[in-house]
CSV table of C-alpha atoms in Angstrom, one decimal:
chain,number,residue,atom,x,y,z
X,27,UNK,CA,26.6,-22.3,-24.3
X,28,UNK,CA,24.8,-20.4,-26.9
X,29,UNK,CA,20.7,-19.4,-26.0
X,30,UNK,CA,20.2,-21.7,-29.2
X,31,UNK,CA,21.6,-24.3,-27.4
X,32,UNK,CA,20.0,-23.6,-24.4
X,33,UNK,CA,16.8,-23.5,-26.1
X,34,UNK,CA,16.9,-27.3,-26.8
X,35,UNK,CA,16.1,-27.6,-22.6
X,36,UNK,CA,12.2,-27.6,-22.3
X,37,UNK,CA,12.6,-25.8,-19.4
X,38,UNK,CA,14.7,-23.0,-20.5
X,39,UNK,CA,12.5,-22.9,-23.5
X,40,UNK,CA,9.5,-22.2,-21.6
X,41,UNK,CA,10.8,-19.9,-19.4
X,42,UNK,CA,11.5,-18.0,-22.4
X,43,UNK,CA,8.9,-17.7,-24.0
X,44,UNK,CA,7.2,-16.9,-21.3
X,45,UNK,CA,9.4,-14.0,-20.2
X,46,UNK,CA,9.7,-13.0,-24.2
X,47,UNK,CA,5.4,-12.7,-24.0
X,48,UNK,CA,5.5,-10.4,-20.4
X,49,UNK,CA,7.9,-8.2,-22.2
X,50,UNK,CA,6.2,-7.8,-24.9
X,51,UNK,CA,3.3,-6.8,-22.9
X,52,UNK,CA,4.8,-4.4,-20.8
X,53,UNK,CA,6.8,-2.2,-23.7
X,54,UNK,CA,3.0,-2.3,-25.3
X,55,UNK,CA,0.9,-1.4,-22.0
X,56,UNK,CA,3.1,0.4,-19.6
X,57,UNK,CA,2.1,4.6,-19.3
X,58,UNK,CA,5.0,6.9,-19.5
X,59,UNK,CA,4.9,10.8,-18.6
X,60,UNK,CA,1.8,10.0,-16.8
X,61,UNK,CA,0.3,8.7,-13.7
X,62,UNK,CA,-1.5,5.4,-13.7
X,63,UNK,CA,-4.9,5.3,-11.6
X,64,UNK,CA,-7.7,2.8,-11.0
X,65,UNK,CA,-10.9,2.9,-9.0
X,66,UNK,CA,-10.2,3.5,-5.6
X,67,UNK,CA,-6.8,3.8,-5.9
X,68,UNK,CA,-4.0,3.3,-3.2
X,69,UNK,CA,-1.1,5.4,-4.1
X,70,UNK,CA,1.2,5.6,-0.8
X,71,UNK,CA,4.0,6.9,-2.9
X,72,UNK,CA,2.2,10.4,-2.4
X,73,UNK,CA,3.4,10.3,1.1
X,74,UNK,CA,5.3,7.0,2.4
X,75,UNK,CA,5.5,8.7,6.2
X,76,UNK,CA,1.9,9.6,6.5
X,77,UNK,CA,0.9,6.4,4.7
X,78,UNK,CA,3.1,4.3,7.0
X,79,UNK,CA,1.3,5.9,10.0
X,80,UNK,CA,-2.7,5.1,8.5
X,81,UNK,CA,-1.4,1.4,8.7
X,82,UNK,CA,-0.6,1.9,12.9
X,83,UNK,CA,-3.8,3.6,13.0
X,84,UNK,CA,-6.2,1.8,10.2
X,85,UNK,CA,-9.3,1.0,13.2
X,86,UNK,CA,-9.9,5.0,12.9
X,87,UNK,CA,-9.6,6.6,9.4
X,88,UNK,CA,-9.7,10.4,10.5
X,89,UNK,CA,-8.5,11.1,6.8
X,90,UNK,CA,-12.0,9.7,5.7
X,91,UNK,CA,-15.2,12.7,5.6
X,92,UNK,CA,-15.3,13.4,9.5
X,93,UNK,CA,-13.7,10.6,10.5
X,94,UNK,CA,-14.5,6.8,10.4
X,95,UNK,CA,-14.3,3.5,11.4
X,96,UNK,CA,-12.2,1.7,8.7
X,97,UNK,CA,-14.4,-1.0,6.7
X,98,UNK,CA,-11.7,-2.2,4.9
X,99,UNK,CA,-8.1,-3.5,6.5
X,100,UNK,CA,-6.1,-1.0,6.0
X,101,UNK,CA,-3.0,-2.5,8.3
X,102,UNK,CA,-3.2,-5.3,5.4
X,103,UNK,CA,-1.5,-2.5,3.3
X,104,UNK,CA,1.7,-3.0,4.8
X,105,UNK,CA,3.7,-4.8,2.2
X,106,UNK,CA,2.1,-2.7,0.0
X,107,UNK,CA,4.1,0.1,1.3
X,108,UNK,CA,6.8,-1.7,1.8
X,109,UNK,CA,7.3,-2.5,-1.6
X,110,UNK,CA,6.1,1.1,-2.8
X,111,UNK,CA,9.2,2.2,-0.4
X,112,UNK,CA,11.3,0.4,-2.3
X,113,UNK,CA,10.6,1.0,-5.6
X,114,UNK,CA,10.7,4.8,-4.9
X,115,UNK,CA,14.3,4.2,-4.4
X,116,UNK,CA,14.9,3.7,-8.0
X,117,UNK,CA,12.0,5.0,-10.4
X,118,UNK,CA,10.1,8.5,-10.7
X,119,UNK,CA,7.1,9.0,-8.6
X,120,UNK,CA,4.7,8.5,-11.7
X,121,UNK,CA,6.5,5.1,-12.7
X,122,UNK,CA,5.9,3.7,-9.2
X,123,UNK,CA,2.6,2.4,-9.5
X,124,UNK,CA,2.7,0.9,-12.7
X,125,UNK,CA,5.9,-0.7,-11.9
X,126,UNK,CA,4.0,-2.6,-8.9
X,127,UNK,CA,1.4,-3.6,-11.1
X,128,UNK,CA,3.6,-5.2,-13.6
X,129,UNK,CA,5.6,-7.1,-11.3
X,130,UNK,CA,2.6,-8.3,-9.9
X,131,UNK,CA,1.2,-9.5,-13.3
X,132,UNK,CA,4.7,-10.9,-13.7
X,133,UNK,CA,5.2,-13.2,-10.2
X,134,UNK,CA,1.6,-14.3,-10.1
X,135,UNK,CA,2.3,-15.3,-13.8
X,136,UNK,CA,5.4,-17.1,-12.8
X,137,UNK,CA,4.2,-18.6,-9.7
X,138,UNK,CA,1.4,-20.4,-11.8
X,139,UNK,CA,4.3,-21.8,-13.5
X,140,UNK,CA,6.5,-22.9,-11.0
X,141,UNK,CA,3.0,-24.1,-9.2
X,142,UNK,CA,2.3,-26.2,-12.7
X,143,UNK,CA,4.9,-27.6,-13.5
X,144,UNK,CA,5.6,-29.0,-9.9
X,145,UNK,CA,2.1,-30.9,-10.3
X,146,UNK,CA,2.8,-32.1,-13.7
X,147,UNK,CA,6.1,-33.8,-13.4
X,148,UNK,CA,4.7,-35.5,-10.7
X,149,UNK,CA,1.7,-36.5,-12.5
X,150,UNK,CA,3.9,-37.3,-15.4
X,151,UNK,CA,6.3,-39.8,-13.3
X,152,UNK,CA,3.2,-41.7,-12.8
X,153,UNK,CA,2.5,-42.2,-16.9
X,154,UNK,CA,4.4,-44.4,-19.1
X,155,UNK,CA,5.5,-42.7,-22.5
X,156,UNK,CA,4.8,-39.7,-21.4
X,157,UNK,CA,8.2,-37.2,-21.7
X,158,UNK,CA,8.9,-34.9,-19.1
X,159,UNK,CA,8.8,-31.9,-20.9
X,160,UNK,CA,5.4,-31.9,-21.4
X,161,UNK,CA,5.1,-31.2,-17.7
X,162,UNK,CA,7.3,-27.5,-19.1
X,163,UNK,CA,4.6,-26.8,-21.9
X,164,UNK,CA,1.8,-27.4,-19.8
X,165,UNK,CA,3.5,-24.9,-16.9
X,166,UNK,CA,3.5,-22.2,-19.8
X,167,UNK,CA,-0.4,-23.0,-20.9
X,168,UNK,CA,-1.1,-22.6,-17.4
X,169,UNK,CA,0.8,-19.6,-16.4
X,170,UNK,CA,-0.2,-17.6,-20.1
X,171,UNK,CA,-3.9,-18.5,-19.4
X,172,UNK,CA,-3.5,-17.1,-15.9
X,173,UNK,CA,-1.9,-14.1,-17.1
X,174,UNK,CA,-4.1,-13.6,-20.3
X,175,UNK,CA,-7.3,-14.4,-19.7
X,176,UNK,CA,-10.4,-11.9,-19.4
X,177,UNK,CA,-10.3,-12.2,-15.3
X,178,UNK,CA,-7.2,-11.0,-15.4
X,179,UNK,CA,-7.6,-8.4,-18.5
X,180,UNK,CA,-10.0,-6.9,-16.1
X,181,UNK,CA,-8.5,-6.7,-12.5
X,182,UNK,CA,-5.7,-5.5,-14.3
X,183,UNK,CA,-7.5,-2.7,-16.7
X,184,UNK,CA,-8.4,-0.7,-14.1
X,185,UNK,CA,-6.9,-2.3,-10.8
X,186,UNK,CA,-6.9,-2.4,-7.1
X,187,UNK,CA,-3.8,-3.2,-5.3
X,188,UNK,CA,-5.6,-6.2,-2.8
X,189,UNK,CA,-6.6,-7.8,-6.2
X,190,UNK,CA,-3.5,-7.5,-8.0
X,191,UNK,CA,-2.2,-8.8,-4.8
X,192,UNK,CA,-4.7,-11.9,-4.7
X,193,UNK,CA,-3.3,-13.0,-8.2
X,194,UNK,CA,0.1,-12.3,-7.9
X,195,UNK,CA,0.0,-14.3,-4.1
X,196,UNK,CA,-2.3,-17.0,-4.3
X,197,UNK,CA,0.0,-19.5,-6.7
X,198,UNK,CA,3.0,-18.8,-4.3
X,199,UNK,CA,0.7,-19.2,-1.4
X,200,UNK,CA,-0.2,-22.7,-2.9
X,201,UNK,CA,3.4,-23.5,-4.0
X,202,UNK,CA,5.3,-22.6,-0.9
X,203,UNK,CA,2.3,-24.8,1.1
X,204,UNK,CA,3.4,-28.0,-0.6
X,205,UNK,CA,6.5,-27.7,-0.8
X,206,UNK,CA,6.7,-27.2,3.0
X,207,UNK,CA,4.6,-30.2,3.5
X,208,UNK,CA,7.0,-32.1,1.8
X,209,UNK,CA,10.0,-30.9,3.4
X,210,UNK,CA,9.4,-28.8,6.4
X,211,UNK,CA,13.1,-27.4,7.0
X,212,UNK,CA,13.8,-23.9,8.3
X,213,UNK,CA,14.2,-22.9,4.6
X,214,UNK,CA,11.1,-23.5,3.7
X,215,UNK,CA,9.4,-22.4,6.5
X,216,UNK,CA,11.5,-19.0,6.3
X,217,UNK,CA,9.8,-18.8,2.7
X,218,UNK,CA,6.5,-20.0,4.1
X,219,UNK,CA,6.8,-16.7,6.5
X,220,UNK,CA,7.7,-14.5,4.3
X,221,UNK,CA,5.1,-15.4,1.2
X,222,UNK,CA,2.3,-15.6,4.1
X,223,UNK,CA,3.6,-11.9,5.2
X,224,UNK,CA,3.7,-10.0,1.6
X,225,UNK,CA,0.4,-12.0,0.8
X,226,UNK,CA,-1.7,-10.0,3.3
X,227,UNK,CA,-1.8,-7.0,1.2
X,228,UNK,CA,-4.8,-9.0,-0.3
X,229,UNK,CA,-6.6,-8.5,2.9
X,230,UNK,CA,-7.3,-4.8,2.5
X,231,UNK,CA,-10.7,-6.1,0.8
X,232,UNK,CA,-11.5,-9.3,3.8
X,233,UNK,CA,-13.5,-11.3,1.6
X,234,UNK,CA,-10.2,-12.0,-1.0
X,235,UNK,CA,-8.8,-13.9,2.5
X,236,UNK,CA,-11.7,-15.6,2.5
X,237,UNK,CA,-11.5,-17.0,-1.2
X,238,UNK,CA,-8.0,-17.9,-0.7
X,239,UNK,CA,-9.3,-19.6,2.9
X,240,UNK,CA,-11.5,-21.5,0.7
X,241,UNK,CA,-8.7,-22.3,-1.9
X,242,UNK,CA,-6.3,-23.8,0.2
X,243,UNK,CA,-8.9,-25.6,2.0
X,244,UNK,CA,-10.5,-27.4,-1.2
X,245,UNK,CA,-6.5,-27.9,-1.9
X,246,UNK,CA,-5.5,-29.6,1.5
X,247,UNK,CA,-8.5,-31.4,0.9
X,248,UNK,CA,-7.4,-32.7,-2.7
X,249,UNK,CA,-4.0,-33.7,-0.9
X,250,UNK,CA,-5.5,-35.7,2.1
X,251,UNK,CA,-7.5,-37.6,-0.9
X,252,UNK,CA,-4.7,-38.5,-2.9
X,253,UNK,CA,-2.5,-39.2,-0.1
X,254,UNK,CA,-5.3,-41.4,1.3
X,255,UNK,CA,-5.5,-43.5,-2.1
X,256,UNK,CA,-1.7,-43.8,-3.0
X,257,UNK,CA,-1.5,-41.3,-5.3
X,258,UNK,CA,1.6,-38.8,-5.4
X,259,UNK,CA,1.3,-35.5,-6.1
X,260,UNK,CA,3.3,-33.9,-3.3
């Protein structure tokens, strides 16, 4: 099947043009032949072992002035190096960075998606004369506005891993929530484990936990209500 034909699918249509719109943005934005650095900048691919051993160690931050006790959560960088391990498997030391920053604009982006359009096509099955596809365009609204708007220009201009964590997390975190609700098999608890696990790297800055705390409270709380009145969502 030709991508023309495959582009008559709302869904493979949308997942298109939303991956045509990230690459477009990365060939534009992404630094080569230099090294990409924000305010207060974690860069663990300087030193993987010594960084590996601050995170089994992060109460006292001997590295800091004389010595202190850590105010941020610096165990919460974990995945972080994790995923900065693996990376430096396959790209130069000054490509690193930005390559973690771009995948992160990338899964938040198509979390918020995959988030969307799992909440519209169950709206949707609820409306007459409404088609089904609509539930694909408004996932791609959703996702480009939660890539592309000014909050995001901003975290991402000059960034901080825990934020770029916090937006590339919190749709799965949401996502992976429902969809063990509805079906809480060893699958999906598996995925609930491991989303839960690479999402801490948002809690090098605490408060970030605490916004998503408040997130997936406000969102339980949504689904209680429309369970409690009939209405399906999950």
């Amino acid at each position: 099947m030709s991508i023309i034909k495959k582009l008559k699918d709302p869904e493979f249509a949308t997942l298109f043009i939303f991956h045509l719109i990230f690459v477009i943005i990365l060939i534009v934005n992404f630094p080569t032949g230099k090294f990409f650095i924000g305010w207060d900048a974690l860069n663990p691919e300087f030193n993987l072992a010594l960084n590996f051993k601050r995170v089994f160690s992060a109460f006292w931050q001997e590295n800091q002035g004389l010595g202190l006790l850590g105010g941020h959560g610096f165990a919460a960088v974990l995945p972080h190096n994790l995923i900065t391990l693996f990376l430096s498997i396959f790209l130069p030391l000054e490509a690193i960075r930005p390559a973690f920053t771009f995948l992160s604009l990338y899964f938040g982006g198509l979390g918020m998606y995959l988030l969307s359009k799992l909440l519209l096509v169950r709206v949707i099955e609820e409306v007459e004369n409404i088609p089904k596809s609509m539930a694909y365009f408004g996932a791609l609204l959703a996702s480009l506005f939660y890539m592309l708007n000014l909050g995001t220009l901003q975290m991402f201009y000059i960034q901080l891993e825990a934020f770029v964590f916090h937006f590339m997390a919190l749709p799965w975190l949401l996502l992976i929530t429902i969809k063990t609700l509805q079906a809480p098999n060893r699958k999906n608890l598996l995925f609930f484990f491991l989303i839960n696990f690479f999402a801490t790297g948002q809690g090098f800055i605490p408060p970030l936990f605490v916004a998503y705390m408040f997130a997936l409270t406000i969102f339980l709380l949504l689904i209680i209500f429309c369970k409690r009145f009939s209405i399906s969502i999950v």
